[in-house]
Amino acid sequence: NEFKMELFEEIHQLFAIEKSKKRPSNWIKSSQVKRILRISHGTLQNLRNSKIIPYYPVGGIIFYDLEEINQILVDSRIGSEK
């Protein structure tokens, strides 16, 4: 019985450790996009309106996929081979 309790406690601790590990979020907000791209709010709005940057509105908050933002930067690179 003592062995079972020790085993249970160890398993519980392992799950707690895994749960506490935070993965970086792939979803970012407008403020983060503006900081990454070093652009103003108006410029970001224009990029959304012209459908250059895809976005996902959820409950009044606009989210962007970080991988899509990075891909846009790579695709619009000038001066080197792609």
mmCIF file of C-alpha atoms in Angstrom, residues 2-51:
data_model
loop_
_atom_site.group_PDB
_atom_site.id
_atom_site.type_symbol
_atom_site.label_atom_id
_atom_site.label_comp_id
_atom_site.label_asym_id
_atom_site.label_seq_id
_atom_site.Cartn_x
_atom_site.Cartn_y
_atom_site.Cartn_z
ATOM 1 C CA GLU A 2 2.876 2.373 0.828
ATOM 2 C CA PHE A 3 4.469 1.592 -2.540
ATOM 3 C CA LYS A 4 1.214 2.498 -4.310
ATOM 4 C CA MET A 5 1.041 5.817 -2.492
ATOM 5 C CA GLU A 6 4.666 6.652 -3.355
ATOM 6 C CA LEU A 7 4.101 5.714 -6.981
ATOM 7 C CA PHE A 8 0.926 7.775 -7.112
ATOM 8 C CA GLU A 9 2.742 10.788 -5.642
ATOM 9 C CA GLU A 10 5.566 10.512 -8.185
ATOM 10 C CA ILE A 11 3.112 10.295 -11.083
ATOM 11 C CA HIS A 12 1.202 13.261 -9.701
ATOM 12 C CA GLN A 13 4.426 15.305 -9.506
ATOM 13 C CA LEU A 14 5.351 14.408 -13.092
ATOM 14 C CA PHE A 15 1.975 15.603 -14.364
ATOM 15 C CA ALA A 16 2.297 18.803 -12.341
ATOM 16 C CA ILE A 17 5.714 19.489 -13.898
ATOM 17 C CA GLU A 18 4.427 18.881 -17.432
ATOM 18 C CA LYS A 19 1.376 21.048 -16.807
ATOM 19 C CA SER A 20 3.510 23.906 -15.506
ATOM 20 C CA LYS A 21 5.711 23.964 -18.633
ATOM 21 C CA LYS A 22 4.425 26.724 -20.857
ATOM 22 C CA ARG A 23 4.785 26.415 -24.595
ATOM 23 C CA PRO A 24 5.348 29.607 -26.539
ATOM 24 C CA SER A 25 2.155 30.860 -28.038
ATOM 25 C CA ASN A 26 1.858 30.883 -31.794
ATOM 26 C CA TRP A 27 -0.942 33.422 -31.540
ATOM 27 C CA ILE A 28 -0.018 37.038 -31.004
ATOM 28 C CA LYS A 29 -2.003 40.252 -30.618
ATOM 29 C CA SER A 30 -1.855 43.475 -32.608
ATOM 30 C CA SER A 31 0.519 45.158 -30.158
ATOM 31 C CA GLN A 32 3.039 42.366 -30.626
ATOM 32 C CA VAL A 33 2.734 42.482 -34.427
ATOM 33 C CA LYS A 34 3.297 46.248 -34.376
ATOM 34 C CA ARG A 35 6.389 45.791 -32.217
ATOM 35 C CA ILE A 36 7.797 42.983 -34.394
ATOM 36 C CA LEU A 37 7.225 44.851 -37.661
ATOM 37 C CA ARG A 38 7.919 48.295 -36.145
ATOM 38 C CA ILE A 39 4.756 49.747 -37.626
ATOM 39 C CA SER A 40 1.964 52.004 -36.388
ATOM 40 C CA HIS A 41 -1.599 51.027 -35.626
ATOM 41 C CA GLY A 42 -2.766 52.674 -38.862
ATOM 42 C CA THR A 43 -0.238 50.755 -40.942
ATOM 43 C CA LEU A 44 -1.319 47.481 -39.369
ATOM 44 C CA GLN A 45 -4.942 48.369 -40.097
ATOM 45 C CA ASN A 46 -4.036 49.077 -43.742
ATOM 46 C CA LEU A 47 -2.180 45.746 -44.002
ATOM 47 C CA ARG A 48 -5.268 43.957 -42.667
ATOM 48 C CA ASN A 49 -7.637 45.876 -44.970
ATOM 49 C CA SER A 50 -5.486 45.104 -48.013
ATOM 50 C CA LYS A 51 -5.375 41.434 -46.939
#
